[in-house]
PDB file of C-alpha atoms in Angstrom:
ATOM      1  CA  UNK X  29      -4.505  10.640  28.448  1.00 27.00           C
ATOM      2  CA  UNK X  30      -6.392   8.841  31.717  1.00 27.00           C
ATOM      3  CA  UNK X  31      -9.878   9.271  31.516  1.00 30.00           C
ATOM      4  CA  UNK X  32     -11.632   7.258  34.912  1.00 29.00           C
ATOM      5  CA  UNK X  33     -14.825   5.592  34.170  1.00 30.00           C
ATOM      6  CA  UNK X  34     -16.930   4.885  37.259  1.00 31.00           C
ATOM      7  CA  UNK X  35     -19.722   2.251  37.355  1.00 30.00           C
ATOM      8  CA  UNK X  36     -21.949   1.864  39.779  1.00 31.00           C
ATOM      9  CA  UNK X  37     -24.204  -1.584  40.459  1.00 32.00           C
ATOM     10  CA  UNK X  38     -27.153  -1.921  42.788  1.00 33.00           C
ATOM     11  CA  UNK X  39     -27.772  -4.934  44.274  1.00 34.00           C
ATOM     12  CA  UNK X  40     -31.065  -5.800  46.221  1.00 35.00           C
ATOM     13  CA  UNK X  41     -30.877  -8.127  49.155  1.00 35.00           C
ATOM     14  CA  UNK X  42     -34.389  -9.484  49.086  1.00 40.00           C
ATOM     15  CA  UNK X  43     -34.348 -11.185  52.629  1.00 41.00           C
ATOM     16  CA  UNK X  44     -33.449  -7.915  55.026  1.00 39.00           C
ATOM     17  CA  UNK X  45     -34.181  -5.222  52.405  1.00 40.00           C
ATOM     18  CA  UNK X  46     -30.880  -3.616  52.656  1.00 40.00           C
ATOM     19  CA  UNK X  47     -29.728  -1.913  49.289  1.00 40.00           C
ATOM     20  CA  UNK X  48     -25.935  -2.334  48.727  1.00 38.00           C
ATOM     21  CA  UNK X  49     -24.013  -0.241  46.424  1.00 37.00           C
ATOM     22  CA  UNK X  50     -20.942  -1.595  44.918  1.00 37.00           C
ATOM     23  CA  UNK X  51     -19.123   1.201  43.460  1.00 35.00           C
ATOM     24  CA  UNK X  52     -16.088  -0.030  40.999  1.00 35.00           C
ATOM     25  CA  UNK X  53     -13.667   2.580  39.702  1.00 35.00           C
ATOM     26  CA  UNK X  54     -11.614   1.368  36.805  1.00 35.00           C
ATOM     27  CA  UNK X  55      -9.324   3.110  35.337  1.00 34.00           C
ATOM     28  CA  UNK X  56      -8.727   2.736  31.381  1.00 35.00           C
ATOM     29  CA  UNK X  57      -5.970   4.105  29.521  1.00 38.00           C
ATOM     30  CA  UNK X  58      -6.628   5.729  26.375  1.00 40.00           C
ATOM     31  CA  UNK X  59      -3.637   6.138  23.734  1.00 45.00           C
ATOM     32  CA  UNK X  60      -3.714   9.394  22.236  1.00 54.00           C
ATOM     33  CA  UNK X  61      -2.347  11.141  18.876  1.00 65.00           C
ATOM     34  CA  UNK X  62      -0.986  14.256  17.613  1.00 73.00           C
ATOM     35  CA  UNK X  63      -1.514  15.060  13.826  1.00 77.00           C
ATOM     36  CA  UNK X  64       1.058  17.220  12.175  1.00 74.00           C
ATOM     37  CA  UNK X  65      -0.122  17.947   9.005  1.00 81.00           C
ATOM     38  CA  UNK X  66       1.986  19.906   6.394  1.00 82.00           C
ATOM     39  CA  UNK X  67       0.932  21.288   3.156  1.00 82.00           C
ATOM     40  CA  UNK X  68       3.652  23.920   2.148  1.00 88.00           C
ATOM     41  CA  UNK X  69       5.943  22.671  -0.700  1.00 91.00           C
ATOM     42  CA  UNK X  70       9.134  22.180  -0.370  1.00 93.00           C
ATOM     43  CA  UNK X  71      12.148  20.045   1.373  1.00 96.00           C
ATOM     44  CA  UNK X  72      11.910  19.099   5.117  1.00 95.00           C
ATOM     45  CA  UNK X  73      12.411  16.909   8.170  1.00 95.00           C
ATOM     46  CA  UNK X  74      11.036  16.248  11.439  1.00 94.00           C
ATOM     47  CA  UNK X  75      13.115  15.059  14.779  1.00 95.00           C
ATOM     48  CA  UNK X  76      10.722  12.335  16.110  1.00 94.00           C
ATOM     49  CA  UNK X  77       9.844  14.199  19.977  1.00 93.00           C
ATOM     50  CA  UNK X  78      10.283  12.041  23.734  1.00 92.00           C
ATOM     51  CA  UNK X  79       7.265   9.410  23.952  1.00 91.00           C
ATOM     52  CA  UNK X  80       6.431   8.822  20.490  1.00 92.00           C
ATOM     53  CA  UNK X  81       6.677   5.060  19.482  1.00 93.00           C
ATOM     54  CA  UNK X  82       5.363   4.709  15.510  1.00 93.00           C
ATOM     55  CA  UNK X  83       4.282   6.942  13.336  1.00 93.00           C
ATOM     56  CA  UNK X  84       1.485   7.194  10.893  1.00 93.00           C
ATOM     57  CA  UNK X  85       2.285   8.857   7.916  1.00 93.00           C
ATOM     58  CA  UNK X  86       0.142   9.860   4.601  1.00 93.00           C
ATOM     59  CA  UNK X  87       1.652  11.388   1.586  1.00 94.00           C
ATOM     60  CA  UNK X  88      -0.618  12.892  -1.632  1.00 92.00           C
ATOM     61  CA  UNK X  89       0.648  13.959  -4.752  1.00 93.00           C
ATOM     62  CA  UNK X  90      -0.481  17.352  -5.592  1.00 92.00           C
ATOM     63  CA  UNK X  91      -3.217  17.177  -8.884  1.00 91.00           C
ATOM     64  CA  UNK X  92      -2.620  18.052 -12.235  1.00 91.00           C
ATOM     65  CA  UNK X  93      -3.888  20.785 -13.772  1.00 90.00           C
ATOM     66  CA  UNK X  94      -6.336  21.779 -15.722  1.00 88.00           C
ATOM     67  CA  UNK X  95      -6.433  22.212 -19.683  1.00 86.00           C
ATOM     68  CA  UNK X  96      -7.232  25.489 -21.727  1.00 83.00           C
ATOM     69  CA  UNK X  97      -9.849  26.236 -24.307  1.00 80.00           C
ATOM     70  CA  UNK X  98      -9.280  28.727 -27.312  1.00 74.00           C
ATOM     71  CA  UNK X  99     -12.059  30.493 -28.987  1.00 66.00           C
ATOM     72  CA  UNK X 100     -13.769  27.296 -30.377  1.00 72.00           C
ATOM     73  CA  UNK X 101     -15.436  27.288 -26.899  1.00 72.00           C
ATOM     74  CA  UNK X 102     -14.440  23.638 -26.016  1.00 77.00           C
ATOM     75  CA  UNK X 103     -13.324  23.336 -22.639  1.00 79.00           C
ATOM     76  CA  UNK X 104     -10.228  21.635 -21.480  1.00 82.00           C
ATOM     77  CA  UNK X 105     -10.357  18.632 -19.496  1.00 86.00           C
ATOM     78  CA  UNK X 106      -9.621  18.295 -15.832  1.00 87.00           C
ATOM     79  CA  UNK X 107      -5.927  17.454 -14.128  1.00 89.00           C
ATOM     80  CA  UNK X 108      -5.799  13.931 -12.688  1.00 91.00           C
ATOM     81  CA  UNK X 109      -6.108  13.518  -8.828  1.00 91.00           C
ATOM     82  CA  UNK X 110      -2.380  13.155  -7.104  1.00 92.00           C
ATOM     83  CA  UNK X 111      -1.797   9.186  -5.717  1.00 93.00           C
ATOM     84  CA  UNK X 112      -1.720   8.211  -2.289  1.00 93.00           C
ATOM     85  CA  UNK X 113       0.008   5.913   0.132  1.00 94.00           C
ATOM     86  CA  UNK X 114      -0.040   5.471   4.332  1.00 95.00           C
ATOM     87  CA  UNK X 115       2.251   3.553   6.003  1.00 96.00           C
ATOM     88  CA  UNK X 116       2.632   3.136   9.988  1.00 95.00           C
ATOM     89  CA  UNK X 117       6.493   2.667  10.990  1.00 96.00           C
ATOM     90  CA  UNK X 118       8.040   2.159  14.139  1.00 96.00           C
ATOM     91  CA  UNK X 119      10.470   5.606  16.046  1.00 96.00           C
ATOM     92  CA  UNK X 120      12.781   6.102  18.635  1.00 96.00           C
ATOM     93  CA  UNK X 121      13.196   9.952  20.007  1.00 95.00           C
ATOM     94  CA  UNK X 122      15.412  11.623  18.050  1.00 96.00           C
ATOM     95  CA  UNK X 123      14.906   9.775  14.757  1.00 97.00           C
ATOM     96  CA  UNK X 124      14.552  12.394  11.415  1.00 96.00           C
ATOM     97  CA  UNK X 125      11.735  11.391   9.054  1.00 96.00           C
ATOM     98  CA  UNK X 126      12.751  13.860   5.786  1.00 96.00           C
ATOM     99  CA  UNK X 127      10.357  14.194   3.241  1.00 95.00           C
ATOM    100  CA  UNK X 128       9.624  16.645   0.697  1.00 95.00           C
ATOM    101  CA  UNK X 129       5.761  18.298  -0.258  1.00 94.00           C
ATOM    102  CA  UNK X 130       5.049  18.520  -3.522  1.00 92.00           C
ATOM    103  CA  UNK X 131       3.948  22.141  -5.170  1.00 90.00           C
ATOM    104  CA  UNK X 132       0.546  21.894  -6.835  1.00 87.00           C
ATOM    105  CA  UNK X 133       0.626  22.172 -10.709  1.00 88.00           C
ATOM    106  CA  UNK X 134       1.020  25.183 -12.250  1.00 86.00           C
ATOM    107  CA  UNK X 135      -2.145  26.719 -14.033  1.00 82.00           C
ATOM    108  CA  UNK X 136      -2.420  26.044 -17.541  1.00 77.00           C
ATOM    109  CA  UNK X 137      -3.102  28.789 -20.498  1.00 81.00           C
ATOM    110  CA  UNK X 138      -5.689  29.515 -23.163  1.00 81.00           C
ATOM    111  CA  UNK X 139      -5.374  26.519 -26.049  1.00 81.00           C
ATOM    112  CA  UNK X 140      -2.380  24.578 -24.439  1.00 86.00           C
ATOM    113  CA  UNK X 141      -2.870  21.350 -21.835  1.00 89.00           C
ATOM    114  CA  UNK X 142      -2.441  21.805 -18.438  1.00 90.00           C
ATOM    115  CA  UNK X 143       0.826  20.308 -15.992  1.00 93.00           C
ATOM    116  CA  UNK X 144       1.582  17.485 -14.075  1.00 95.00           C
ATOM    117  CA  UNK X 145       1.316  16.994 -10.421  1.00 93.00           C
ATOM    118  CA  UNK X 146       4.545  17.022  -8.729  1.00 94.00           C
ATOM    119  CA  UNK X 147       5.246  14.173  -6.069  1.00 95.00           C
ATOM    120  CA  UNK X 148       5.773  13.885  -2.390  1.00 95.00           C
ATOM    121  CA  UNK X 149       8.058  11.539  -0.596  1.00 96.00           C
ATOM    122  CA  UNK X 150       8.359  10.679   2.756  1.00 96.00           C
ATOM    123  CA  UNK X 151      11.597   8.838   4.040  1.00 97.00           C
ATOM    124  CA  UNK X 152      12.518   7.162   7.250  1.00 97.00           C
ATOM    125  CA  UNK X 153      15.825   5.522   7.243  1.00 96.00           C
ATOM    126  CA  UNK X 154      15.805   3.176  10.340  1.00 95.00           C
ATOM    127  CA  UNK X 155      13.080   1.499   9.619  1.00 95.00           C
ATOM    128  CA  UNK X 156      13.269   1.472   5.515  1.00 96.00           C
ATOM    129  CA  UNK X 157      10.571   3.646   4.385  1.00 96.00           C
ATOM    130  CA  UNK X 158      10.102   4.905   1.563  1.00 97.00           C
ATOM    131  CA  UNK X 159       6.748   7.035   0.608  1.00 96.00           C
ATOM    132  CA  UNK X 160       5.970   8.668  -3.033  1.00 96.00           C
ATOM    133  CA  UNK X 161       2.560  10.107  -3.692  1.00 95.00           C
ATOM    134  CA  UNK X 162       2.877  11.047  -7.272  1.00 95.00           C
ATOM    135  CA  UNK X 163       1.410  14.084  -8.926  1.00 94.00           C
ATOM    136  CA  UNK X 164      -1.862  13.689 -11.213  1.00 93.00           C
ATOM    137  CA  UNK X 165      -1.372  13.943 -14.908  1.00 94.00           C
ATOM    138  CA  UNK X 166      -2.342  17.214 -16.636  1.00 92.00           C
ATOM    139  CA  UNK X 167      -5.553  17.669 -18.500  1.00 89.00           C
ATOM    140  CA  UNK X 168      -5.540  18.653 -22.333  1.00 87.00           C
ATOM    141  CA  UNK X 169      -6.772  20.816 -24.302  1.00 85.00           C
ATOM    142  CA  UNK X 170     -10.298  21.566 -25.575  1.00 79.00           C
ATOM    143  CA  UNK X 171     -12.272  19.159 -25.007  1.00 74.00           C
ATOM    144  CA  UNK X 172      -9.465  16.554 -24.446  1.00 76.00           C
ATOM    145  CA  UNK X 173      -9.913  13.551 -22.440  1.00 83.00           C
ATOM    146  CA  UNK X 174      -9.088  14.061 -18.448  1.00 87.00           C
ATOM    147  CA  UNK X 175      -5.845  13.559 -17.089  1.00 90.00           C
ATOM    148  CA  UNK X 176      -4.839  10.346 -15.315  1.00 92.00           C
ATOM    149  CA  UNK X 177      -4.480  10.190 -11.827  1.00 91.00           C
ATOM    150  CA  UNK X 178      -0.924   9.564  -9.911  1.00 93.00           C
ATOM    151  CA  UNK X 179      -0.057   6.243  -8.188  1.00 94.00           C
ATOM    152  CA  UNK X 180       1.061   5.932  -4.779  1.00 94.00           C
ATOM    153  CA  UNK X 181       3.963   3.948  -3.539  1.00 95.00           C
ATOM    154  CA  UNK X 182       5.667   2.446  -0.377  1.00 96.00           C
ATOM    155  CA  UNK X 183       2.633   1.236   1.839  1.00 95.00           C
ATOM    156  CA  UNK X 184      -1.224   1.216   0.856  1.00 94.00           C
ATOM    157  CA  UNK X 185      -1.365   2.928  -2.180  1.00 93.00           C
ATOM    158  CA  UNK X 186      -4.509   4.845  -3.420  1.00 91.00           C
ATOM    159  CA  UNK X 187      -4.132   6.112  -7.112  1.00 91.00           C
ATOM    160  CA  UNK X 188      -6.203   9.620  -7.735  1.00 89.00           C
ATOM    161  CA  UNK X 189      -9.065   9.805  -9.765  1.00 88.00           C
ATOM    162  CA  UNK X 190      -8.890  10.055 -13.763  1.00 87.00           C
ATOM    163  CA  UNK X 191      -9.745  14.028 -14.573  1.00 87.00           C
ATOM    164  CA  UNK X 192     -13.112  14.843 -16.210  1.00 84.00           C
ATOM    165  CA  UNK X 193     -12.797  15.625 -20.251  1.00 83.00           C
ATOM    166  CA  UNK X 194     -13.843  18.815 -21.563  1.00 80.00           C
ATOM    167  CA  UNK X 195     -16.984  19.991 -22.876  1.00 74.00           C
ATOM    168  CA  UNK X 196     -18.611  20.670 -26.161  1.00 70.00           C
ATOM    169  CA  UNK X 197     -19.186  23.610 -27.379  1.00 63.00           C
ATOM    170  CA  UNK X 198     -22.292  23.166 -26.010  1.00 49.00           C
ATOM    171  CA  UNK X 199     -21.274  23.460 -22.256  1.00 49.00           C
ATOM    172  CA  UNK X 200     -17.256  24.476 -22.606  1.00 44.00           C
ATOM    173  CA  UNK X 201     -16.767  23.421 -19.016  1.00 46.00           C
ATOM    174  CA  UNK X 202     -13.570  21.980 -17.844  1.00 47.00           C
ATOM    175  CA  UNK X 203     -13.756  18.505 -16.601  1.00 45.00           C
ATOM    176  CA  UNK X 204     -14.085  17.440 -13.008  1.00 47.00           C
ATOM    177  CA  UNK X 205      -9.951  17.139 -11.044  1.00 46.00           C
ATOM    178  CA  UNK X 206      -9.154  13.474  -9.781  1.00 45.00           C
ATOM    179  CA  UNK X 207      -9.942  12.982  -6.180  1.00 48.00           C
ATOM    180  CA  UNK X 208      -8.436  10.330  -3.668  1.00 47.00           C
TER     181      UNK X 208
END
């Protein structure tokens, strides 16, 4: 993208009170960015399009979920957050990146703990990268403690937030999921 910035200067000549204008035109050159963001699980790849140079890529592991609660009115404790990483990696045109999004975790039941985040990857072979944003642990049971959160790996690595615990039987809530 060009974008032309114009900038104008006045000058005052004191002696024959003439006003000159200097008018400067500069042009700056702005790099620009596409985001391609994906979020449907499953296996993939991407042909790296004309023009593009590096690539910034960020990979989360999907969250665990949440435990149950029975009739004792505790509440289960929240899934862990999934990990992060983001690495920037140099492309030529033509290049495949494959990498694989991760399926949140499935729901969990009445009395029983919740599931494990499942990891994504990322993978670019010219340049030796290697992603994994792995899932959140799953929360437990009435009024367990919260599920840890999943590391990240391959660049800089965010782990997700430890899941809330359950409540009493006062409350019975479900603790708070992990967060990056």
């Amino acid at each position: 993208m060009k974008i032309n910035s114009l900038s104008l200067f006045l000058l005052l000549c004191p002696k024959n009170k003439k006003y000159f204008y200097f008018l400067f035109f500069f042009l700056t050159i702005f790099s620009f960015g596409q985001t391609f963001p994906d979020n449907t699980p499953g296996n993939k790849t991407f042909t790296v399009p004309a023009g593009v140079t590096s690539i910034k890529a960020e990979v989360w592991g999907s969250g665990g979920s949440g435990g149950g609660s029975t009739s004792n009115k505790n509440g289960g404790s929240g899934g862990g957050g999934g990990g992060y990483t983001t690495k920037t990696f140099d492309v030529i045109a033509g290049q495949t990146i494959t990498y694989t999004v991760g399926a949140g975790a499935a729901a969990g039941v009445a009395g029983a703990n919740g599931n494990n985040g499942i990891e994504s990857t990322l993978t670019h072979e010219a340049s030796g990268t290697n992603l994994t944003g792995n899932g959140g642990k799953r929360g437990n049971a009435n009024f367990g403690a919260g599920g840890a959160g999943g590391t990240g790996n391959g660049g800089f690595d965010i782990p997700g937030s430890i899941g809330g615990a359950g409540g009493s039987k006062a409350v019975g809530n479900g603790g708070d999921g992990g967060v990056c």
